[in-house]
């Protein structure tokens, strides 16, 4: 499979989920050794919100020349403040040092009942606060078996870029999309590069239809679902794959660094 040089940035992102408190976060950054990366490659980590401050202070102490690592939060509430025990707002995340927020991760959708309507409110909140949304979409195994891949991806995407959504804001950007087939998250099952290319192709075409070709082509689409050092290179080489969103394999500094290294010379 060949891939022409991407005009979009390549993002290597890690979602730590409910792992790594402040002490483990400090240890992670002390252990992290990343090779020199091409200028278009960006690193991004989503620690638990309670560990953002530790991540930020470790990053400030890294030696000169260490590749920059952006930080994000795994979830936000759409209200800026209020009587919402246990929630955090996009504004708070921004002032704590986050530049990105995950929205619509399948664990939020499946375990916490996050709806398509919620994803619209959350994406709107990220823009209000100056955060970059990373919207996760993906089908379950059952939906895939029923042949509903395109229908599910279009529905999840249309919630935010359709007529009722935030088409203008998203067309102007920045906006990041992550294709995360639910059957491949935390299961060890990985989409093949052809599976990823098919889904990313559907998403790219739909972005173009809704936002216009130029705006649609500018949006990076990450692949997520059991990405490991051993399969990162071939996934990154697949057409329309502009980076990876990594769960389990981003928890160890060494494996995250190996995945980042795979972006240096993806197969093509
Ligand atoms: C994720 O949670 O976004 C994810 C892709 O997890 P994993 O890499 O562990 O499948």
mmCIF file of C-alpha atoms and ligand atoms in Angstrom:
data_model
loop_
_atom_site.group_PDB
_atom_site.id
_atom_site.type_symbol
_atom_site.label_atom_id
_atom_site.label_comp_id
_atom_site.label_asym_id
_atom_site.label_seq_id
_atom_site.Cartn_x
_atom_site.Cartn_y
_atom_site.Cartn_z
ATOM 1 C CA UNK A 1 0.000 0.000 0.000
ATOM 2 C CA UNK A 2 1.486 3.356 -0.911
ATOM 3 C CA UNK A 3 0.873 6.742 0.540
ATOM 4 C CA UNK A 4 1.683 10.130 -0.877
ATOM 5 C CA UNK A 5 3.324 12.713 1.397
ATOM 6 C CA UNK A 6 0.643 14.054 3.777
ATOM 7 C CA UNK A 7 0.074 17.798 3.947
ATOM 8 C CA UNK A 8 -1.556 17.364 7.349
ATOM 9 C CA UNK A 9 0.362 17.106 10.649
ATOM 10 C CA UNK A 10 0.939 13.597 12.015
ATOM 11 C CA UNK A 11 -0.293 13.259 15.579
ATOM 12 C CA UNK A 12 0.944 10.567 17.947
ATOM 13 C CA UNK A 13 -1.507 10.720 20.836
ATOM 14 C CA UNK A 14 -1.803 8.689 24.026
ATOM 15 C CA UNK A 15 -4.959 8.277 26.131
ATOM 16 C CA UNK A 16 -4.032 7.099 29.600
ATOM 17 C CA UNK A 17 -7.650 6.652 30.711
ATOM 18 C CA UNK A 18 -7.856 6.159 34.521
ATOM 19 C CA UNK A 19 -4.163 5.301 34.869
ATOM 20 C CA UNK A 20 -1.111 7.197 36.158
ATOM 21 C CA UNK A 21 -1.596 9.517 39.101
ATOM 22 C CA UNK A 22 0.866 12.407 39.610
ATOM 23 C CA UNK A 23 3.771 10.203 40.817
ATOM 24 C CA UNK A 24 3.509 7.764 37.874
ATOM 25 C CA UNK A 25 3.095 10.705 35.523
ATOM 26 C CA UNK A 26 6.358 12.229 36.727
ATOM 27 C CA UNK A 27 8.116 8.879 36.328
ATOM 28 C CA UNK A 28 6.733 8.485 32.791
ATOM 29 C CA UNK A 29 8.149 11.818 31.634
ATOM 30 C CA UNK A 30 11.487 11.165 33.321
ATOM 31 C CA UNK A 31 11.739 7.874 31.425
ATOM 32 C CA UNK A 32 10.548 9.235 28.088
ATOM 33 C CA UNK A 33 13.260 9.288 25.417
ATOM 34 C CA UNK A 34 11.917 10.332 22.058
ATOM 35 C CA UNK A 35 13.953 10.268 18.853
ATOM 36 C CA UNK A 36 14.257 13.423 16.790
ATOM 37 C CA UNK A 37 10.959 13.734 14.961
ATOM 38 C CA UNK A 38 10.226 15.277 11.559
ATOM 39 C CA UNK A 39 8.755 18.779 11.862
ATOM 40 C CA UNK A 40 5.202 17.659 10.987
ATOM 41 C CA UNK A 41 4.983 15.104 13.799
ATOM 42 C CA UNK A 42 3.340 16.196 17.057
ATOM 43 C CA UNK A 43 3.091 14.329 20.367
ATOM 44 C CA UNK A 44 -0.009 14.627 22.526
ATOM 45 C CA UNK A 45 -0.911 12.945 25.810
ATOM 46 C CA UNK A 46 -4.203 12.741 27.682
ATOM 47 C CA UNK A 47 -3.343 11.992 31.336
ATOM 48 C CA UNK A 48 -6.053 11.963 34.007
ATOM 49 C CA UNK A 49 -6.960 15.590 34.766
ATOM 50 C CA UNK A 50 -5.477 15.228 38.268
ATOM 51 C CA UNK A 51 -2.086 14.495 36.709
ATOM 52 C CA UNK A 52 -2.002 17.449 34.304
ATOM 53 C CA UNK A 53 -0.039 19.656 36.684
ATOM 54 C CA UNK A 54 2.604 16.946 37.226
ATOM 55 C CA UNK A 55 2.888 16.389 33.471
ATOM 56 C CA UNK A 56 3.216 20.073 32.850
ATOM 57 C CA UNK A 57 5.912 20.625 35.459
ATOM 58 C CA UNK A 58 7.940 17.648 34.163
ATOM 59 C CA UNK A 59 7.693 18.961 30.608
ATOM 60 C CA UNK A 60 8.906 22.386 31.706
ATOM 61 C CA UNK A 61 12.034 20.747 33.094
ATOM 62 C CA UNK A 62 12.894 18.693 30.019
ATOM 63 C CA UNK A 63 16.256 19.506 28.409
ATOM 64 C CA UNK A 64 16.351 21.830 25.443
ATOM 65 C CA UNK A 65 15.712 20.008 22.184
ATOM 66 C CA UNK A 66 13.243 17.552 23.751
ATOM 67 C CA UNK A 67 10.294 17.274 21.346
ATOM 68 C CA UNK A 68 7.284 19.271 22.546
ATOM 69 C CA UNK A 69 4.436 17.243 24.012
ATOM 70 C CA UNK A 70 0.954 18.784 24.115
ATOM 71 C CA UNK A 71 -1.464 17.837 26.858
ATOM 72 C CA UNK A 72 -5.173 17.215 26.773
ATOM 73 C CA UNK A 73 -8.057 16.138 28.975
ATOM 74 C CA UNK A 74 -10.089 12.979 28.426
ATOM 75 C CA UNK A 75 -13.482 14.565 29.025
ATOM 76 C CA UNK A 76 -15.120 17.899 29.786
ATOM 77 C CA UNK A 77 -18.564 19.132 30.724
ATOM 78 C CA UNK A 78 -20.084 21.692 28.376
ATOM 79 C CA UNK A 79 -20.972 24.179 31.114
ATOM 80 C CA UNK A 80 -18.214 26.652 32.053
ATOM 81 C CA UNK A 81 -18.926 26.331 35.825
ATOM 82 C CA UNK A 82 -21.731 25.385 38.176
ATOM 83 C CA UNK A 83 -23.257 22.874 40.565
ATOM 84 C CA UNK A 84 -22.064 19.782 38.694
ATOM 85 C CA UNK A 85 -20.241 17.680 41.256
ATOM 86 C CA UNK A 86 -17.342 15.725 39.833
ATOM 87 C CA UNK A 87 -17.254 17.464 36.446
ATOM 88 C CA UNK A 88 -14.642 19.774 34.965
ATOM 89 C CA UNK A 89 -15.063 22.468 32.375
ATOM 90 C CA UNK A 90 -13.175 23.226 29.191
ATOM 91 C CA UNK A 91 -12.115 26.567 30.695
ATOM 92 C CA UNK A 92 -10.599 24.828 33.740
ATOM 93 C CA UNK A 93 -8.785 22.351 31.520
ATOM 94 C CA UNK A 94 -7.368 25.182 29.434
ATOM 95 C CA UNK A 95 -6.127 27.096 32.466
ATOM 96 C CA UNK A 96 -4.542 23.892 33.841
ATOM 97 C CA UNK A 97 -2.427 23.598 30.686
ATOM 98 C CA UNK A 98 -4.525 21.450 28.324
ATOM 99 C CA UNK A 99 -4.619 22.314 24.636
ATOM 100 C CA UNK A 100 -6.891 19.446 23.513
ATOM 101 C CA UNK A 101 -9.950 17.555 24.787
ATOM 102 C CA UNK A 102 -11.207 14.122 23.812
ATOM 103 C CA UNK A 103 -14.899 14.104 22.961
ATOM 104 C CA UNK A 104 -17.098 11.078 22.344
ATOM 105 C CA UNK A 105 -14.597 8.368 23.257
ATOM 106 C CA UNK A 106 -16.404 5.030 22.999
ATOM 107 C CA UNK A 107 -15.945 4.420 26.741
ATOM 108 C CA UNK A 108 -17.753 7.702 27.414
ATOM 109 C CA UNK A 109 -20.479 6.755 24.953
ATOM 110 C CA UNK A 110 -20.904 3.166 26.170
ATOM 111 C CA UNK A 111 -20.174 3.338 29.904
ATOM 112 C CA UNK A 112 -21.387 6.854 30.690
ATOM 113 C CA UNK A 113 -24.218 7.238 28.196
ATOM 114 C CA UNK A 114 -22.677 10.103 26.236
ATOM 115 C CA UNK A 115 -24.974 10.837 23.291
ATOM 116 C CA UNK A 116 -24.340 12.381 19.889
ATOM 117 C CA UNK A 117 -26.064 15.535 21.217
ATOM 118 C CA UNK A 118 -23.627 15.643 24.133
ATOM 119 C CA UNK A 119 -20.697 15.505 21.710
ATOM 120 C CA UNK A 120 -22.018 18.638 19.965
ATOM 121 C CA UNK A 121 -22.261 20.515 23.271
ATOM 122 C CA UNK A 122 -18.799 19.373 24.252
ATOM 123 C CA UNK A 123 -17.199 20.333 20.941
ATOM 124 C CA UNK A 124 -18.862 23.764 21.243
ATOM 125 C CA UNK A 125 -17.441 24.091 24.767
ATOM 126 C CA UNK A 126 -13.909 23.286 23.582
ATOM 127 C CA UNK A 127 -14.083 26.081 20.995
ATOM 128 C CA UNK A 128 -15.457 28.540 23.548
ATOM 129 C CA UNK A 129 -12.479 27.786 25.821
ATOM 130 C CA UNK A 130 -9.819 27.712 23.094
ATOM 131 C CA UNK A 131 -9.221 23.947 23.248
ATOM 132 C CA UNK A 132 -8.850 21.687 20.202
ATOM 133 C CA UNK A 133 -11.480 18.927 20.124
ATOM 134 C CA UNK A 134 -10.468 15.378 19.228
ATOM 135 C CA UNK A 135 -13.759 13.731 18.285
ATOM 136 C CA UNK A 136 -13.785 9.914 18.480
ATOM 137 C CA UNK A 137 -16.101 7.929 16.225
ATOM 138 C CA UNK A 138 -16.323 4.217 15.521
ATOM 139 C CA UNK A 139 -18.598 1.243 15.094
ATOM 140 C CA UNK A 140 -19.248 -1.727 17.373
ATOM 141 C CA UNK A 141 -18.622 -5.277 16.159
ATOM 142 C CA UNK A 142 -22.339 -5.836 15.770
ATOM 143 C CA UNK A 143 -22.728 -2.705 13.646
ATOM 144 C CA UNK A 144 -19.772 -3.757 11.520
ATOM 145 C CA UNK A 145 -21.196 -7.254 11.010
ATOM 146 C CA UNK A 146 -24.523 -5.755 9.961
ATOM 147 C CA UNK A 147 -22.747 -3.704 7.300
ATOM 148 C CA UNK A 148 -23.511 -0.411 9.079
ATOM 149 C CA UNK A 149 -19.975 1.026 9.136
ATOM 150 C CA UNK A 150 -20.706 4.012 6.886
ATOM 151 C CA UNK A 151 -24.095 4.720 8.470
ATOM 152 C CA UNK A 152 -22.643 4.819 12.009
ATOM 153 C CA UNK A 153 -19.653 6.958 11.069
ATOM 154 C CA UNK A 154 -21.857 9.399 9.140
ATOM 155 C CA UNK A 155 -24.327 9.657 12.029
ATOM 156 C CA UNK A 156 -21.629 10.327 14.645
ATOM 157 C CA UNK A 157 -19.904 12.832 12.396
ATOM 158 C CA UNK A 158 -23.105 14.542 11.246
ATOM 159 C CA UNK A 159 -24.027 15.255 14.856
ATOM 160 C CA UNK A 160 -21.180 17.766 14.880
ATOM 161 C CA UNK A 161 -20.719 18.747 11.213
ATOM 162 C CA UNK A 162 -24.304 18.406 9.972
ATOM 163 C CA UNK A 163 -26.845 21.230 9.686
ATOM 164 C CA UNK A 164 -27.600 21.200 13.420
ATOM 165 C CA UNK A 165 -23.954 21.009 14.345
ATOM 166 C CA UNK A 166 -20.952 23.273 14.285
ATOM 167 C CA UNK A 167 -20.114 23.179 10.615
ATOM 168 C CA UNK A 168 -18.643 26.678 10.398
ATOM 169 C CA UNK A 169 -16.462 26.364 13.504
ATOM 170 C CA UNK A 170 -15.165 22.975 12.409
ATOM 171 C CA UNK A 171 -14.493 24.069 8.837
ATOM 172 C CA UNK A 172 -12.386 26.920 10.228
ATOM 173 C CA UNK A 173 -10.769 24.551 12.700
ATOM 174 C CA UNK A 174 -8.731 23.338 14.360
ATOM 175 C CA UNK A 175 -10.459 19.975 14.604
ATOM 176 C CA UNK A 176 -9.102 16.433 14.934
ATOM 177 C CA UNK A 177 -11.041 13.275 14.216
ATOM 178 C CA UNK A 178 -10.153 9.825 15.557
ATOM 179 C CA UNK A 179 -11.511 6.635 14.012
ATOM 180 C CA UNK A 180 -11.681 4.119 16.850
ATOM 181 C CA UNK A 181 -13.510 0.895 15.995
ATOM 182 C CA UNK A 182 -15.041 -0.133 19.323
ATOM 183 C CA UNK A 183 -14.197 -3.812 18.718
ATOM 184 C CA UNK A 184 -10.506 -2.921 18.568
ATOM 185 C CA UNK A 185 -10.261 -0.832 21.749
ATOM 186 C CA UNK A 186 -8.427 -2.551 24.569
ATOM 187 C CA UNK A 187 -9.121 -5.951 23.004
ATOM 188 C CA UNK A 188 -5.836 -6.678 21.260
ATOM 189 C CA UNK A 189 -7.841 -6.834 17.997
ATOM 190 C CA UNK A 190 -6.477 -4.306 15.537
ATOM 191 C CA UNK A 191 -8.034 -3.109 12.338
ATOM 192 C CA UNK A 192 -5.846 -4.041 9.389
ATOM 193 C CA UNK A 193 -4.312 -1.166 7.443
ATOM 194 C CA UNK A 194 -6.950 -1.881 4.760
ATOM 195 C CA UNK A 195 -9.785 -1.664 7.335
ATOM 196 C CA UNK A 196 -8.364 1.611 8.609
ATOM 197 C CA UNK A 197 -7.929 2.972 5.075
ATOM 198 C CA UNK A 198 -11.548 2.083 4.215
ATOM 199 C CA UNK A 199 -13.022 3.813 7.272
ATOM 200 C CA UNK A 200 -10.713 6.817 6.985
ATOM 201 C CA UNK A 201 -11.636 7.110 3.294
ATOM 202 C CA UNK A 202 -15.347 7.180 4.226
ATOM 203 C CA UNK A 203 -14.703 9.849 6.843
ATOM 204 C CA UNK A 204 -12.547 11.940 4.524
ATOM 205 C CA UNK A 205 -15.193 11.843 1.780
ATOM 206 C CA UNK A 206 -17.931 12.819 4.236
ATOM 207 C CA UNK A 207 -15.876 15.695 5.634
ATOM 208 C CA UNK A 208 -15.394 16.937 2.068
ATOM 209 C CA UNK A 209 -19.123 16.704 1.309
ATOM 210 C CA UNK A 210 -20.159 18.578 4.417
ATOM 211 C CA UNK A 211 -17.364 21.134 4.779
ATOM 212 C CA UNK A 212 -16.020 21.480 1.249
ATOM 213 C CA UNK A 213 -12.957 19.751 -0.086
ATOM 214 C CA UNK A 214 -10.297 22.181 1.170
ATOM 215 C CA UNK A 215 -11.587 22.309 4.749
ATOM 216 C CA UNK A 216 -12.268 18.555 4.799
ATOM 217 C CA UNK A 217 -8.792 17.750 3.527
ATOM 218 C CA UNK A 218 -7.188 19.829 6.284
ATOM 219 C CA UNK A 219 -8.592 17.722 9.140
ATOM 220 C CA UNK A 220 -6.246 15.079 10.563
ATOM 221 C CA UNK A 221 -7.863 11.642 11.082
ATOM 222 C CA UNK A 222 -6.155 9.429 13.674
ATOM 223 C CA UNK A 223 -6.559 5.670 13.965
ATOM 224 C CA UNK A 224 -7.086 4.179 17.445
ATOM 225 C CA UNK A 225 -7.589 0.598 18.585
ATOM 226 C CA UNK A 226 -4.847 -1.642 20.001
ATOM 227 C CA UNK A 227 -2.015 0.283 18.354
ATOM 228 C CA UNK A 228 1.301 -1.193 19.530
ATOM 229 C CA UNK A 229 4.949 -0.638 18.607
ATOM 230 C CA UNK A 230 4.762 -3.712 16.352
ATOM 231 C CA UNK A 231 1.814 -2.518 14.218
ATOM 232 C CA UNK A 232 2.180 1.283 14.378
ATOM 233 C CA UNK A 233 4.362 1.591 11.307
ATOM 234 C CA UNK A 234 2.008 -0.209 8.934
ATOM 235 C CA UNK A 235 -1.055 1.603 10.299
ATOM 236 C CA UNK A 236 0.647 4.977 9.954
ATOM 237 C CA UNK A 237 1.464 4.088 6.349
ATOM 238 C CA UNK A 238 -2.193 3.459 5.440
ATOM 239 C CA UNK A 239 -3.873 6.044 3.203
ATOM 240 C CA UNK A 240 -5.652 8.853 5.090
ATOM 241 C CA UNK A 241 -4.183 7.796 8.453
ATOM 242 C CA UNK A 242 -2.712 10.976 9.930
ATOM 243 C CA UNK A 243 -1.586 9.604 13.242
ATOM 244 C CA UNK A 244 -2.645 7.289 16.034
ATOM 245 C CA UNK A 245 -4.558 7.489 19.301
ATOM 246 C CA UNK A 246 -3.038 4.904 21.610
ATOM 247 C CA UNK A 247 -4.486 3.585 24.858
ATOM 248 C CA UNK A 248 -2.676 0.728 26.633
ATOM 249 C CA UNK A 249 0.608 1.048 24.752
ATOM 250 C CA UNK A 250 0.948 4.733 25.672
ATOM 251 C CA UNK A 251 1.259 3.957 29.375
ATOM 252 C CA UNK A 252 4.894 2.866 29.176
ATOM 253 C CA UNK A 253 7.342 5.581 28.127
ATOM 254 C CA UNK A 254 9.325 3.104 26.054
ATOM 255 C CA UNK A 255 6.436 1.785 23.983
ATOM 256 C CA UNK A 256 5.023 5.291 23.450
ATOM 257 C CA UNK A 257 8.472 6.381 22.246
ATOM 258 C CA UNK A 258 8.660 3.369 19.909
ATOM 259 C CA UNK A 259 5.290 4.289 18.410
ATOM 260 C CA UNK A 260 6.478 7.887 17.970
ATOM 261 C CA UNK A 261 9.608 6.524 16.257
ATOM 262 C CA UNK A 262 7.389 4.614 13.793
ATOM 263 C CA UNK A 263 6.216 7.979 12.465
ATOM 264 C CA UNK A 264 9.731 8.868 11.370
ATOM 265 C CA UNK A 265 9.686 6.522 8.394
ATOM 266 C CA UNK A 266 6.280 4.904 7.996
ATOM 267 C CA UNK A 267 6.261 2.236 5.310
ATOM 268 C CA UNK A 268 5.071 3.525 2.004
HETATM 269 C C1 LIG B 1 -8.295 4.211 23.277
HETATM 270 O O1 LIG B 1 -8.742 4.074 24.397
HETATM 271 O O2 LIG B 1 -8.498 5.279 22.675
HETATM 272 C C2 LIG B 1 -7.559 3.100 22.670
HETATM 273 C C3 LIG B 1 -7.343 3.142 21.389
HETATM 274 O O3 LIG B 1 -7.149 2.076 23.509
HETATM 275 P P1 LIG B 1 -6.200 0.824 23.154
HETATM 276 O O4 LIG B 1 -5.024 1.358 22.344
HETATM 277 O O5 LIG B 1 -5.775 0.258 24.452
HETATM 278 O O6 LIG B 1 -7.019 -0.115 22.320
#
